[in-house]
Amino acid sequence: MSGDNRPSAADVGMRDRKLEGWLNEQTGELTRGVRVDPGHTVIDVGCGDGGFSGFCARQGAEVLFIDRDQARLTRTEARIKALPARAYRAILSDCDPIPLEDGTGDLMICTEVLEHVPDPVKFLHEVIRVAKPGAKLVITVPDARSEQLVSTTAPPQYFEEPNHIRVFTSEAFDKLVLDAGLEIESKHFRGCFWSMFWPLSWMTCEPGGGLPLDNQHAIITHWTQLWHLVQDHPDGHKIRDALNQLLPKSQSIVARKPK
Amino acid sequence: MDKGKRLLSSAVGMRDWKSDGWFNGQTGEIARGVPISPGQTVIDVGCGDSGFIGFVAQQGPEVILVDQDAARLASAEARVRASPARACRAIQSDCDPIPLPDDAGDLVICSEVLEHVPDPVKFLQEVIRLARPGAQLLISVPDARSEQFVSTTAPPQYFQEPNHVRVYTAQAFEALIPDSALAIGAGPPGRPQDPRGPEPVTAKVANHRGAQTRVTATTHSSHRAFPIRYTYNRAILQQGLDQE
């Protein structure tokens, strides 16, 4: 929280994420039903800046994190190095194929990646190949509803290489996972704060910049403050739960590779 | 925004209505494709004491108000009598049946009523009976998605008599209208259609502001197998839900 007591969007989004059952330091759950143990080998495919890899490292697991972007991979590595991971490895790869043996991971993480790749069926097949039989997979993609809303104000590049070249309806996402031979354990929708934040932020940011996370336009600071106040209210979770069903930012599937 | 000047939600909502093409003072359209002129007879079934009456009366037609609540009806009547409307009648009725002859109206409005009534099919049949051939009907109900959202915090009374006893999905709302002896057709606003017309098509217009699904229906030639044109207006949440 900043000095003038105004929460940042990142703070507000993180509070929601934890309330939605993610990154639970008490139970060691990455998300509900997915506990990370020190004995686990976790593979984070398309790790980006490594928020989830970092969580797994804090649980003491071995963490293998893969990205095609060297700069992000280096940042993630710097972050993991300082954490009590039992072991770690940064792997630069476009995942075609993933340079790991079959059946390596106890837990596979593939969050907000499949919307970027040219062949998601093939990509997911590689992710599944390096998972042990019986391993869990945490897979997320943006929800089609928030993608539709953000398309009203985001620049065209948002939906072009290397950004979101594919939008998955809920049904299409389920089908992708099931057709790959996985069993779905649970499906969730989350992140409605961001579903409003991003369209508003694209609408009000300076054109030509990057992802407008630190937009200080009054519309953005008001929305962030408003949502923070709503979540402070004893019934605020009801609004969040309902809005997560109506207009989620992201859809997540916890799946299992059959034994 | 002026510092210290508070915005009223009603003013904000009205700005959205107008920006969505409703209450157009220049063209006299209450909604896109639904013009009101002084020669018309407009019937508002379940008029309440707010809603559309002010705009309708301002366009100068004959206005027939129908409501079961005497106090609201009297208040609405007083407003219409103080307006340029060329004539006004107020009818207190539970609409079972509506004490008006067939084909009495050029425009029949039934806005945010069908969610309150015990038998919407029967109620809507009465409403349609009042529309003369070629008349327009303007019918709206709350959208199921916003009803679901509001149910998370509204008290139980919100969904009990005399409030919203029924929630319509878009599909259920569409189904209700053919059930009342209307067929669904498509065409640009205000243009007559061939009753033998093309395959039923839904004209959908994304609307990122309103909170309700609204239908305008243009009736043709007979009360059986009317082709009707309807326009969906989708709200912010609704647009988000639209998977097309």
Short mmCIF file of C-alpha atoms in Angstrom, two decimals:
data_model
loop_
_atom_site.label_atom_id
_atom_site.label_comp_id
_atom_site.label_asym_id
_atom_site.label_seq_id
_atom_site.Cartn_x
_atom_site.Cartn_y
_atom_site.Cartn_z
CA MET A 1 0.00 0.00 0.00
CA SER A 2 1.29 3.44 -0.87
CA GLY A 3 1.95 6.16 1.68
CA ASP A 4 -1.27 8.04 1.00
CA ASN A 5 -3.12 4.86 1.93
CA ARG A 6 -4.32 4.20 -1.59
CA PRO A 7 -3.92 0.53 -2.47
CA SER A 8 -2.16 -0.31 -5.73
CA ALA A 9 -3.95 -2.42 -8.29
CA ALA A 10 -1.36 -5.16 -7.73
CA ASP A 11 -2.15 -5.17 -3.99
CA VAL A 12 -5.89 -5.29 -4.59
CA GLY A 13 -5.55 -8.04 -7.19
CA MET A 14 -3.30 -10.08 -4.89
CA ARG A 15 -5.74 -9.78 -2.00
CA ASP A 16 -8.48 -11.15 -4.26
CA ARG A 17 -6.26 -13.96 -5.48
CA LYS A 18 -5.59 -15.10 -1.91
CA LEU A 19 -9.26 -14.78 -0.96
CA GLU A 20 -10.01 -16.93 -4.00
CA GLY A 21 -7.85 -19.69 -2.54
CA TRP A 22 -4.57 -19.17 -4.38
CA LEU A 23 -1.05 -18.94 -2.89
CA ASN A 24 -2.12 -20.18 0.54
CA GLU A 25 1.03 -20.01 2.67
CA GLN A 26 -0.72 -21.68 5.64
CA THR A 27 -1.67 -24.86 3.80
CA GLY A 28 1.01 -24.77 1.11
CA GLU A 29 -1.71 -24.87 -1.57
CA LEU A 30 -0.92 -23.21 -4.88
CA THR A 31 -4.66 -23.20 -5.46
CA ARG A 32 -7.43 -25.06 -3.64
CA GLY A 33 -6.72 -28.79 -3.72
CA VAL A 34 -3.16 -28.44 -5.02
CA ARG A 35 -0.66 -28.72 -2.17
CA VAL A 36 3.00 -28.21 -2.97
CA ASP A 37 5.31 -30.52 -0.96
CA PRO A 38 9.08 -30.21 -0.49
CA GLY A 39 9.42 -33.58 -2.16
CA HIS A 40 7.71 -32.39 -5.35
CA THR A 41 9.28 -31.54 -8.63
CA VAL A 42 7.26 -28.63 -10.00
CA ILE A 43 7.54 -27.61 -13.65
CA ASP A 44 6.29 -24.13 -14.52
CA VAL A 45 5.85 -23.96 -18.27
CA GLY A 46 5.81 -20.36 -19.49
CA CYS A 47 6.77 -19.07 -16.05
CA GLY A 48 6.88 -15.38 -16.99
CA ASP A 49 7.99 -13.38 -13.97
CA GLY A 50 7.67 -16.47 -11.82
CA GLY A 51 5.06 -15.65 -9.20
CA PHE A 52 3.90 -19.27 -9.03
CA SER A 53 7.41 -20.71 -9.24
CA GLY A 54 8.31 -18.47 -6.33
CA PHE A 55 5.44 -19.83 -4.25
CA CYS A 56 6.53 -23.41 -4.97
CA ALA A 57 10.13 -22.52 -4.12
CA ARG A 58 8.97 -21.16 -0.75
CA GLN A 59 7.36 -24.55 -0.07
CA GLY A 60 10.80 -26.13 -0.56
CA ALA A 61 10.02 -28.00 -3.79
CA GLU A 62 12.34 -28.54 -6.72
CA VAL A 63 11.29 -25.97 -9.28
CA LEU A 64 11.99 -26.18 -13.01
CA PHE A 65 10.82 -23.02 -14.75
CA ILE A 66 10.67 -22.63 -18.47
CA ASP A 67 10.18 -19.56 -20.65
CA ARG A 68 11.07 -18.50 -24.17
CA ASP A 69 11.92 -14.98 -22.97
CA GLN A 70 15.48 -14.77 -21.63
CA ALA A 71 14.93 -11.51 -19.72
CA ARG A 72 11.93 -12.85 -17.80
CA LEU A 73 13.67 -16.12 -17.17
CA THR A 74 16.66 -14.28 -15.68
CA ARG A 75 14.39 -12.22 -13.43
CA THR A 76 12.63 -15.35 -12.25
CA GLU A 77 15.91 -17.09 -11.59
CA ALA A 78 17.11 -14.17 -9.47
CA ARG A 79 13.93 -14.42 -7.48
CA ILE A 80 14.05 -18.21 -6.98
CA LYS A 81 17.74 -18.12 -6.01
CA ALA A 82 16.84 -16.28 -2.80
CA LEU A 83 14.16 -18.82 -1.82
CA PRO A 84 14.43 -22.19 -0.03
CA ALA A 85 13.76 -24.36 -3.11
CA ARG A 86 15.32 -27.82 -2.70
CA ALA A 87 16.64 -27.39 -6.24
CA TYR A 88 15.90 -25.21 -9.23
CA ARG A 89 16.67 -24.89 -12.92
CA ALA A 90 15.92 -22.13 -15.41
CA ILE A 91 15.24 -23.51 -18.88
CA LEU A 92 15.12 -21.31 -21.97
CA SER A 93 12.85 -23.03 -24.46
CA ASP A 94 9.99 -22.48 -26.89
CA CYS A 95 8.65 -25.84 -25.61
CA ASP A 96 8.70 -27.43 -29.06
CA PRO A 97 9.76 -29.76 -27.58
CA ILE A 98 10.33 -29.20 -23.85
CA PRO A 99 13.93 -30.31 -23.15
CA LEU A 100 12.95 -32.62 -20.27
CA GLU A 101 12.43 -36.36 -19.94
CA ASP A 102 8.98 -37.94 -20.00
CA GLY A 103 7.35 -38.19 -16.57
CA THR A 104 9.50 -35.62 -14.75
CA GLY A 105 7.02 -33.41 -12.88
CA ASP A 106 4.75 -34.09 -9.90
CA LEU A 107 3.00 -30.80 -10.51
CA MET A 108 2.73 -28.94 -13.80
CA ILE A 109 1.91 -25.23 -13.94
CA CYS A 110 0.84 -23.66 -17.22
CA THR A 111 -0.85 -20.36 -16.47
CA GLU A 112 -1.88 -17.79 -19.08
CA VAL A 113 0.25 -19.47 -21.74
CA LEU A 114 -2.01 -21.42 -24.11
CA GLU A 115 -3.57 -18.22 -25.45
CA HIS A 116 -0.12 -17.22 -26.77
CA VAL A 117 0.94 -20.39 -28.55
CA PRO A 118 0.36 -21.24 -32.21
CA ASP A 119 -0.68 -24.86 -31.56
CA PRO A 120 -2.22 -25.30 -28.11
CA VAL A 121 -3.05 -28.99 -28.68
CA LYS A 122 0.57 -29.79 -29.45
CA PHE A 123 1.80 -27.51 -26.67
CA LEU A 124 -0.43 -29.14 -24.06
CA HIS A 125 0.67 -32.56 -25.29
CA GLU A 126 4.28 -31.60 -24.47
CA VAL A 127 3.27 -30.35 -21.03
CA ILE A 128 1.50 -33.64 -20.35
CA ARG A 129 4.43 -35.69 -21.65
CA VAL A 130 6.80 -34.28 -19.01
CA ALA A 131 4.26 -34.84 -16.19
CA LYS A 132 4.42 -38.04 -14.14
CA PRO A 133 1.41 -40.35 -14.39
CA GLY A 134 -0.97 -39.20 -11.65
CA ALA A 135 0.57 -35.69 -11.57
CA LYS A 136 -1.63 -32.64 -11.15
CA LEU A 137 -1.74 -29.86 -13.69
CA VAL A 138 -2.82 -26.29 -12.98
CA ILE A 139 -3.79 -24.70 -16.28
CA THR A 140 -5.30 -21.24 -16.74
CA VAL A 141 -6.27 -19.11 -19.73
CA PRO A 142 -8.08 -15.77 -19.96
CA ASP A 143 -11.86 -16.00 -19.97
CA ALA A 144 -13.55 -15.22 -23.27
CA ARG A 145 -15.90 -12.71 -21.63
CA SER A 146 -13.19 -10.44 -20.27
CA GLU A 147 -11.27 -10.81 -23.52
CA GLN A 148 -14.33 -9.54 -25.33
CA LEU A 149 -14.65 -6.60 -22.96
CA VAL A 150 -10.98 -5.66 -23.13
CA SER A 151 -11.11 -5.81 -26.92
CA THR A 152 -13.25 -2.67 -26.85
CA THR A 153 -10.32 -0.53 -25.67
CA ALA A 154 -7.07 -2.50 -25.96
CA PRO A 155 -4.83 -1.84 -28.97
CA PRO A 156 -4.89 -4.41 -31.81
CA GLN A 157 -1.51 -5.73 -30.65
CA TYR A 158 -3.28 -7.23 -27.64
CA PHE A 159 -4.66 -9.93 -29.92
CA GLU A 160 -1.56 -10.36 -32.08
CA GLU A 161 1.72 -12.27 -31.72
CA PRO A 162 3.29 -12.48 -29.16
CA ASN A 163 0.20 -11.63 -27.16
CA HIS A 164 -3.22 -13.29 -27.12
CA ILE A 165 -3.65 -14.97 -30.48
CA ARG A 166 -6.42 -17.25 -29.27
CA VAL A 167 -9.52 -16.85 -27.10
CA PHE A 168 -10.98 -19.89 -25.35
CA THR A 169 -14.61 -20.13 -24.42
CA SER A 170 -15.15 -22.13 -21.25
CA GLU A 171 -16.38 -25.07 -23.32
CA ALA A 172 -13.42 -24.91 -25.70
CA PHE A 173 -10.97 -24.85 -22.79
CA ASP A 174 -12.61 -27.87 -21.15
CA LYS A 175 -12.59 -29.72 -24.45
CA LEU A 176 -8.90 -28.95 -25.04
CA VAL A 177 -8.02 -30.42 -21.65
CA LEU A 178 -10.30 -33.45 -21.92
CA ASP A 179 -9.30 -34.25 -25.50
CA ALA A 180 -5.66 -34.25 -24.33
CA GLY A 181 -6.57 -37.19 -22.10
CA LEU A 182 -6.57 -35.36 -18.77
CA GLU A 183 -9.13 -35.75 -16.00
CA ILE A 184 -10.59 -32.46 -14.78
CA GLU A 185 -10.65 -32.23 -10.97
CA SER A 186 -12.04 -28.71 -10.71
CA LYS A 187 -12.79 -25.64 -12.76
CA HIS A 188 -12.85 -22.09 -11.43
CA PHE A 189 -13.38 -18.56 -12.63
CA ARG A 190 -11.61 -15.68 -10.96
CA GLY A 191 -10.08 -12.23 -11.17
CA CYS A 192 -13.12 -10.04 -11.89
CA PHE A 193 -11.31 -7.01 -10.46
CA TRP A 194 -8.96 -7.22 -13.44
CA SER A 195 -11.81 -7.74 -15.89
CA MET A 196 -12.78 -4.14 -15.28
CA PHE A 197 -9.31 -2.82 -14.54
CA TRP A 198 -7.73 -3.70 -17.88
CA PRO A 199 -10.41 -2.30 -20.21
CA LEU A 200 -10.50 0.90 -18.13
CA SER A 201 -6.73 1.11 -18.05
CA TRP A 202 -6.37 0.62 -21.80
CA MET A 203 -9.03 3.27 -22.29
CA THR A 204 -7.17 5.86 -20.22
CA CYS A 205 -3.47 5.07 -20.72
CA GLU A 206 -1.00 6.82 -23.00
CA PRO A 207 -0.99 5.04 -26.35
CA GLY A 208 2.12 3.14 -27.37
CA GLY A 209 3.22 2.09 -23.89
CA GLY A 210 3.36 -1.39 -22.45
CA LEU A 211 0.80 -3.12 -20.26
CA PRO A 212 -0.76 -0.22 -18.31
CA LEU A 213 -0.54 -1.68 -14.80
CA ASP A 214 0.68 1.50 -13.14
CA ASN A 215 -1.85 3.80 -14.78
CA GLN A 216 -2.59 6.67 -12.38
CA HIS A 217 -5.61 8.04 -14.26
CA ALA A 218 -8.46 8.99 -11.89
CA ILE A 219 -10.72 6.32 -13.41
CA ILE A 220 -8.17 3.66 -12.54
CA THR A 221 -7.40 4.85 -9.05
CA HIS A 222 -11.15 5.20 -8.37
CA TRP A 223 -11.93 1.71 -9.65
CA THR A 224 -9.08 0.23 -7.60
CA GLN A 225 -10.15 2.11 -4.49
CA LEU A 226 -13.81 1.22 -5.05
CA TRP A 227 -13.05 -2.49 -5.36
CA HIS A 228 -10.82 -2.32 -2.30
CA LEU A 229 -13.70 -0.81 -0.32
CA VAL A 230 -16.13 -3.41 -1.64
CA GLN A 231 -13.79 -6.17 -0.48
CA ASP A 232 -13.48 -4.49 2.93
CA HIS A 233 -17.25 -4.80 3.32
CA PRO A 234 -18.47 -7.92 5.17
CA ASP A 235 -20.60 -8.91 2.15
CA GLY A 236 -18.01 -7.87 -0.43
CA HIS A 237 -17.14 -11.50 -1.18
CA LYS A 238 -20.69 -12.05 -2.42
CA ILE A 239 -20.18 -9.40 -5.07
CA ARG A 240 -16.79 -10.86 -5.96
CA ASP A 241 -18.13 -14.42 -6.19
CA ALA A 242 -21.06 -13.38 -8.36
CA LEU A 243 -18.97 -11.17 -10.61
CA ASN A 244 -16.41 -13.95 -11.00
CA GLN A 245 -19.19 -16.03 -12.52
CA LEU A 246 -20.45 -13.23 -14.76
CA LEU A 247 -17.24 -11.57 -15.88
CA PRO A 248 -14.10 -13.46 -14.82
CA LYS A 249 -10.63 -12.46 -15.95
CA SER A 250 -9.35 -15.99 -15.97
CA GLN A 251 -10.53 -19.59 -16.02
CA SER A 252 -8.50 -22.26 -14.31
CA ILE A 253 -8.59 -26.02 -14.47
CA VAL A 254 -6.96 -28.39 -12.01
CA ALA A 255 -6.45 -31.62 -13.95
CA ARG A 256 -4.76 -34.95 -13.39
CA LYS A 257 -2.74 -37.07 -15.77
CA PRO A 258 -4.19 -40.58 -15.59
CA LYS A 259 -1.94 -43.23 -14.02
CA MET B 1 -16.98 16.88 -12.53
CA ASP B 2 -17.59 19.80 -10.19
CA LYS B 3 -16.00 19.34 -6.83
CA GLY B 4 -18.62 18.86 -4.17
CA LYS B 5 -21.40 18.35 -6.70
CA ARG B 6 -22.73 14.85 -6.27
CA LEU B 7 -23.96 12.92 -9.24
CA LEU B 8 -27.38 11.38 -8.90
CA SER B 9 -27.60 7.77 -10.02
CA SER B 10 -30.80 8.65 -11.87
CA ALA B 11 -28.96 11.32 -13.86
CA VAL B 12 -26.14 8.92 -14.66
CA GLY B 13 -28.63 6.26 -15.70
CA MET B 14 -30.54 8.69 -17.90
CA ARG B 15 -27.37 9.74 -19.67
CA ASP B 16 -26.79 6.08 -20.49
CA TRP B 17 -30.37 5.62 -21.72
CA LYS B 18 -30.00 8.55 -24.09
CA SER B 19 -26.59 7.52 -25.24
CA ASP B 20 -28.07 4.10 -26.04
CA GLY B 21 -30.65 5.73 -28.31
CA TRP B 22 -33.58 5.93 -25.94
CA PHE B 23 -35.65 9.08 -25.21
CA ASN B 24 -34.47 10.87 -28.33
CA GLY B 25 -36.08 14.32 -28.14
CA GLN B 26 -34.91 15.24 -31.65
CA THR B 27 -36.57 12.34 -33.45
CA GLY B 28 -39.35 11.60 -30.96
CA GLU B 29 -38.11 8.01 -30.68
CA ILE B 30 -38.61 6.43 -27.29
CA ALA B 31 -36.21 3.72 -28.44
CA ARG B 32 -34.41 3.33 -31.73
CA GLY B 33 -37.03 2.51 -34.34
CA VAL B 34 -39.96 3.35 -32.07
CA PRO B 35 -41.09 6.90 -32.88
CA ILE B 36 -44.03 8.52 -31.09
CA SER B 37 -46.16 11.11 -32.88
CA PRO B 38 -49.13 13.25 -31.78
CA GLY B 39 -51.55 11.25 -33.92
CA GLN B 40 -50.85 8.04 -32.06
CA THR B 41 -52.56 6.32 -29.18
CA VAL B 42 -49.99 4.98 -26.76
CA ILE B 43 -51.01 2.45 -24.11
CA ASP B 44 -48.69 1.88 -21.17
CA VAL B 45 -49.67 -1.33 -19.37
CA GLY B 46 -48.34 -1.36 -15.83
CA CYS B 47 -47.24 2.23 -16.19
CA GLY B 48 -46.24 2.81 -12.57
CA ASP B 49 -45.54 6.45 -11.90
CA SER B 50 -42.23 6.90 -13.57
CA GLY B 51 -40.61 5.07 -16.40
CA PHE B 52 -41.54 6.11 -19.87
CA ILE B 53 -44.60 8.25 -19.28
CA GLY B 54 -42.90 11.62 -19.19
CA PHE B 55 -41.21 11.15 -22.54
CA VAL B 56 -44.29 9.60 -24.16
CA ALA B 57 -46.56 12.44 -23.03
CA GLN B 58 -44.09 15.08 -24.20
CA GLN B 59 -44.50 13.83 -27.80
CA GLY B 60 -48.23 14.82 -27.69
CA PRO B 61 -50.10 11.54 -28.36
CA GLU B 62 -53.21 10.21 -26.70
CA VAL B 63 -51.97 8.37 -23.64
CA ILE B 64 -53.82 5.49 -21.98
CA LEU B 65 -52.38 4.53 -18.63
CA VAL B 66 -53.12 1.16 -17.05
CA ASP B 67 -51.99 0.14 -13.57
CA GLN B 68 -53.41 -1.80 -10.66
CA ASP B 69 -52.11 0.68 -8.07
CA ALA B 70 -54.46 3.67 -7.66
CA ALA B 71 -51.90 5.98 -6.10
CA ARG B 72 -49.28 5.41 -8.77
CA LEU B 73 -51.90 5.72 -11.46
CA ALA B 74 -53.14 9.05 -10.09
CA SER B 75 -49.63 10.40 -9.95
CA ALA B 76 -48.95 9.28 -13.52
CA GLU B 77 -52.24 10.77 -14.71
CA ALA B 78 -51.43 14.13 -13.13
CA ARG B 79 -48.13 14.18 -14.99
CA VAL B 80 -49.74 13.40 -18.33
CA ARG B 81 -52.48 15.98 -17.81
CA ALA B 82 -49.82 18.65 -17.25
CA SER B 83 -48.10 17.66 -20.52
CA PRO B 84 -48.74 18.35 -24.21
CA ALA B 85 -50.44 14.93 -24.59
CA ARG B 86 -53.61 15.52 -26.62
CA ALA B 87 -55.70 13.18 -24.47
CA CYS B 88 -55.28 11.04 -21.39
CA ARG B 89 -57.14 8.12 -19.85
CA ALA B 90 -56.18 6.35 -16.66
CA ILE B 91 -57.53 2.83 -16.11
CA GLN B 92 -57.13 1.02 -12.83
CA SER B 93 -57.03 -2.67 -13.65
CA ASP B 94 -55.32 -5.92 -12.75
CA CYS B 95 -55.25 -6.55 -16.52
CA ASP B 96 -57.23 -9.78 -16.28
CA PRO B 97 -58.65 -8.68 -18.65
CA ILE B 98 -57.68 -5.13 -19.59
CA PRO B 99 -60.91 -3.15 -20.08
CA LEU B 100 -60.02 -1.85 -23.53
CA PRO B 101 -61.15 -3.03 -26.96
CA ASP B 102 -58.93 -4.99 -29.35
CA ASP B 103 -56.60 -2.97 -31.56
CA ALA B 104 -56.78 0.16 -29.39
CA GLY B 105 -53.13 1.21 -29.52
CA ASP B 106 -50.52 2.25 -32.08
CA LEU B 107 -47.84 1.60 -29.53
CA VAL B 108 -48.26 -0.64 -26.50
CA ILE B 109 -45.65 -0.42 -23.78
CA CYS B 110 -45.16 -3.11 -21.17
CA SER B 111 -41.96 -2.30 -19.37
CA GLU B 112 -40.66 -4.20 -16.35
CA VAL B 113 -44.07 -5.75 -15.69
CA LEU B 114 -43.93 -9.38 -16.80
CA GLU B 115 -41.56 -10.30 -13.96
CA HIS B 116 -44.29 -9.31 -11.47
CA VAL B 117 -47.29 -11.18 -12.85
CA PRO B 118 -48.48 -14.68 -11.95
CA ASP B 119 -49.27 -15.73 -15.54
CA PRO B 120 -47.04 -13.89 -18.00
CA VAL B 121 -48.29 -15.79 -21.08
CA LYS B 122 -51.86 -14.81 -20.40
CA PHE B 123 -50.83 -11.28 -19.44
CA LEU B 124 -48.86 -10.80 -22.62
CA GLN B 125 -51.78 -12.09 -24.70
CA GLU B 126 -53.88 -9.29 -23.22
CA VAL B 127 -51.17 -6.76 -24.03
CA ILE B 128 -50.88 -7.99 -27.61
CA ARG B 129 -54.65 -7.93 -28.03
CA LEU B 130 -54.55 -4.15 -27.52
CA ALA B 131 -52.04 -3.60 -30.34
CA ARG B 132 -53.64 -2.81 -33.67
CA PRO B 133 -52.20 -4.59 -36.70
CA GLY B 134 -48.97 -2.87 -37.58
CA ALA B 135 -48.60 -1.46 -34.11
CA GLN B 136 -45.37 -1.65 -32.19
CA LEU B 137 -44.92 -3.27 -28.82
CA LEU B 138 -42.18 -2.26 -26.48
CA ILE B 139 -41.63 -4.94 -23.87
CA SER B 140 -38.85 -5.23 -21.34
CA VAL B 141 -37.98 -7.45 -18.42
CA PRO B 142 -34.93 -7.55 -16.15
CA ASP B 143 -32.12 -9.67 -17.49
CA ALA B 144 -31.48 -12.94 -15.67
CA ARG B 145 -27.79 -12.16 -15.23
CA SER B 146 -28.29 -8.91 -13.37
CA GLU B 147 -31.05 -10.58 -11.35
CA GLN B 148 -28.58 -13.28 -10.37
CA PHE B 149 -26.04 -10.66 -9.43
CA VAL B 150 -28.46 -8.59 -7.35
CA SER B 151 -29.68 -11.73 -5.59
CA THR B 152 -26.33 -11.93 -3.79
CA THR B 153 -27.13 -8.88 -1.68
CA ALA B 154 -30.83 -7.94 -2.08
CA PRO B 155 -33.28 -9.03 0.64
CA PRO B 156 -35.54 -12.06 -0.06
CA GLN B 157 -38.48 -9.73 -0.63
CA TYR B 158 -36.89 -8.65 -3.87
CA PHE B 159 -37.92 -11.99 -5.34
CA GLN B 160 -41.33 -12.26 -3.66
CA GLU B 161 -44.82 -10.89 -4.35
CA PRO B 162 -45.35 -8.07 -5.31
CA ASN B 163 -41.81 -7.80 -6.58
CA HIS B 164 -39.98 -10.03 -9.02
CA VAL B 165 -41.69 -13.40 -8.91
CA ARG B 166 -40.12 -14.56 -12.18
CA VAL B 167 -36.69 -14.30 -13.82
CA TYR B 168 -36.29 -14.59 -17.59
CA THR B 169 -33.25 -15.82 -19.37
CA ALA B 170 -32.95 -14.31 -22.84
CA GLN B 171 -34.13 -17.63 -24.26
CA ALA B 172 -37.14 -17.79 -21.97
CA PHE B 173 -38.04 -14.23 -22.85
CA GLU B 174 -37.83 -15.00 -26.56
CA ALA B 175 -39.90 -18.13 -26.05
CA LEU B 176 -42.56 -16.16 -24.22
CA ILE B 177 -43.31 -13.99 -27.20
CA PRO B 178 -43.97 -16.69 -29.82
CA ASP B 179 -46.05 -18.43 -27.13
CA SER B 180 -48.29 -15.42 -27.25
CA ALA B 181 -49.02 -16.03 -30.93
CA LEU B 182 -46.19 -13.96 -32.31
CA ALA B 183 -43.58 -15.19 -34.72
CA ILE B 184 -40.12 -13.73 -34.83
CA GLY B 185 -38.83 -12.02 -37.92
CA ALA B 186 -36.10 -9.54 -38.63
CA GLY B 187 -35.70 -6.28 -40.37
CA PRO B 188 -34.33 -2.82 -39.99
CA PRO B 189 -36.14 -0.59 -37.49
CA GLY B 190 -39.47 0.72 -38.66
CA ARG B 191 -39.50 -1.03 -42.02
CA PRO B 192 -42.54 -3.17 -42.74
CA GLN B 193 -41.81 -6.78 -43.38
CA ASP B 194 -43.28 -9.41 -45.58
CA PRO B 195 -45.37 -11.56 -43.25
CA ARG B 196 -44.35 -14.62 -45.26
CA GLY B 197 -40.89 -13.23 -44.67
CA PRO B 198 -37.49 -14.77 -44.46
CA GLU B 199 -36.27 -17.17 -41.80
CA PRO B 200 -36.61 -15.79 -38.29
CA VAL B 201 -33.50 -13.90 -37.37
CA THR B 202 -32.57 -12.15 -34.20
CA ALA B 203 -31.18 -8.66 -34.55
CA LYS B 204 -28.69 -8.22 -31.78
CA VAL B 205 -27.21 -4.90 -30.83
CA ALA B 206 -24.48 -4.86 -28.25
CA ASN B 207 -25.22 -2.38 -25.54
CA HIS B 208 -22.65 -1.84 -22.90
CA ARG B 209 -24.77 0.31 -20.65
CA GLY B 210 -28.38 -0.78 -20.03
CA ALA B 211 -29.29 -3.19 -17.32
CA GLN B 212 -32.13 -4.99 -19.01
CA THR B 213 -32.93 -7.02 -22.03
CA ARG B 214 -35.40 -5.04 -24.05
CA VAL B 215 -37.45 -6.06 -26.99
CA THR B 216 -39.23 -3.92 -29.48
CA ALA B 217 -41.74 -5.81 -31.54
CA THR B 218 -43.30 -4.60 -34.76
CA THR B 219 -46.53 -6.41 -35.42
CA HIS B 220 -47.98 -6.91 -38.87
CA SER B 221 -51.27 -7.74 -40.49
CA SER B 222 -52.79 -10.11 -37.99
CA HIS B 223 -52.49 -11.22 -34.44
CA ARG B 224 -51.54 -14.68 -35.64
CA ALA B 225 -48.04 -15.24 -36.92
CA PHE B 226 -46.90 -11.65 -36.64
CA PRO B 227 -43.43 -11.19 -37.86
CA ILE B 228 -41.76 -9.18 -35.16
CA ARG B 229 -38.48 -7.49 -35.18
CA TYR B 230 -36.70 -7.28 -31.95
CA THR B 231 -33.55 -5.69 -30.77
CA TYR B 232 -31.55 -7.05 -27.94
CA ASN B 233 -29.68 -4.60 -25.88
CA ARG B 234 -27.04 -6.18 -23.79
CA ALA B 235 -25.66 -4.84 -20.59
CA ILE B 236 -22.10 -4.69 -19.52
CA LEU B 237 -22.24 -8.04 -17.82
CA GLN B 238 -24.36 -9.40 -20.59
CA GLN B 239 -21.89 -8.29 -23.21
CA GLY B 240 -19.21 -10.01 -21.22
CA LEU B 241 -21.27 -13.16 -21.26
CA ASP B 242 -21.88 -13.05 -24.96
CA GLN B 243 -19.76 -15.83 -26.40
CA GLU B 244 -20.42 -15.10 -30.06
#
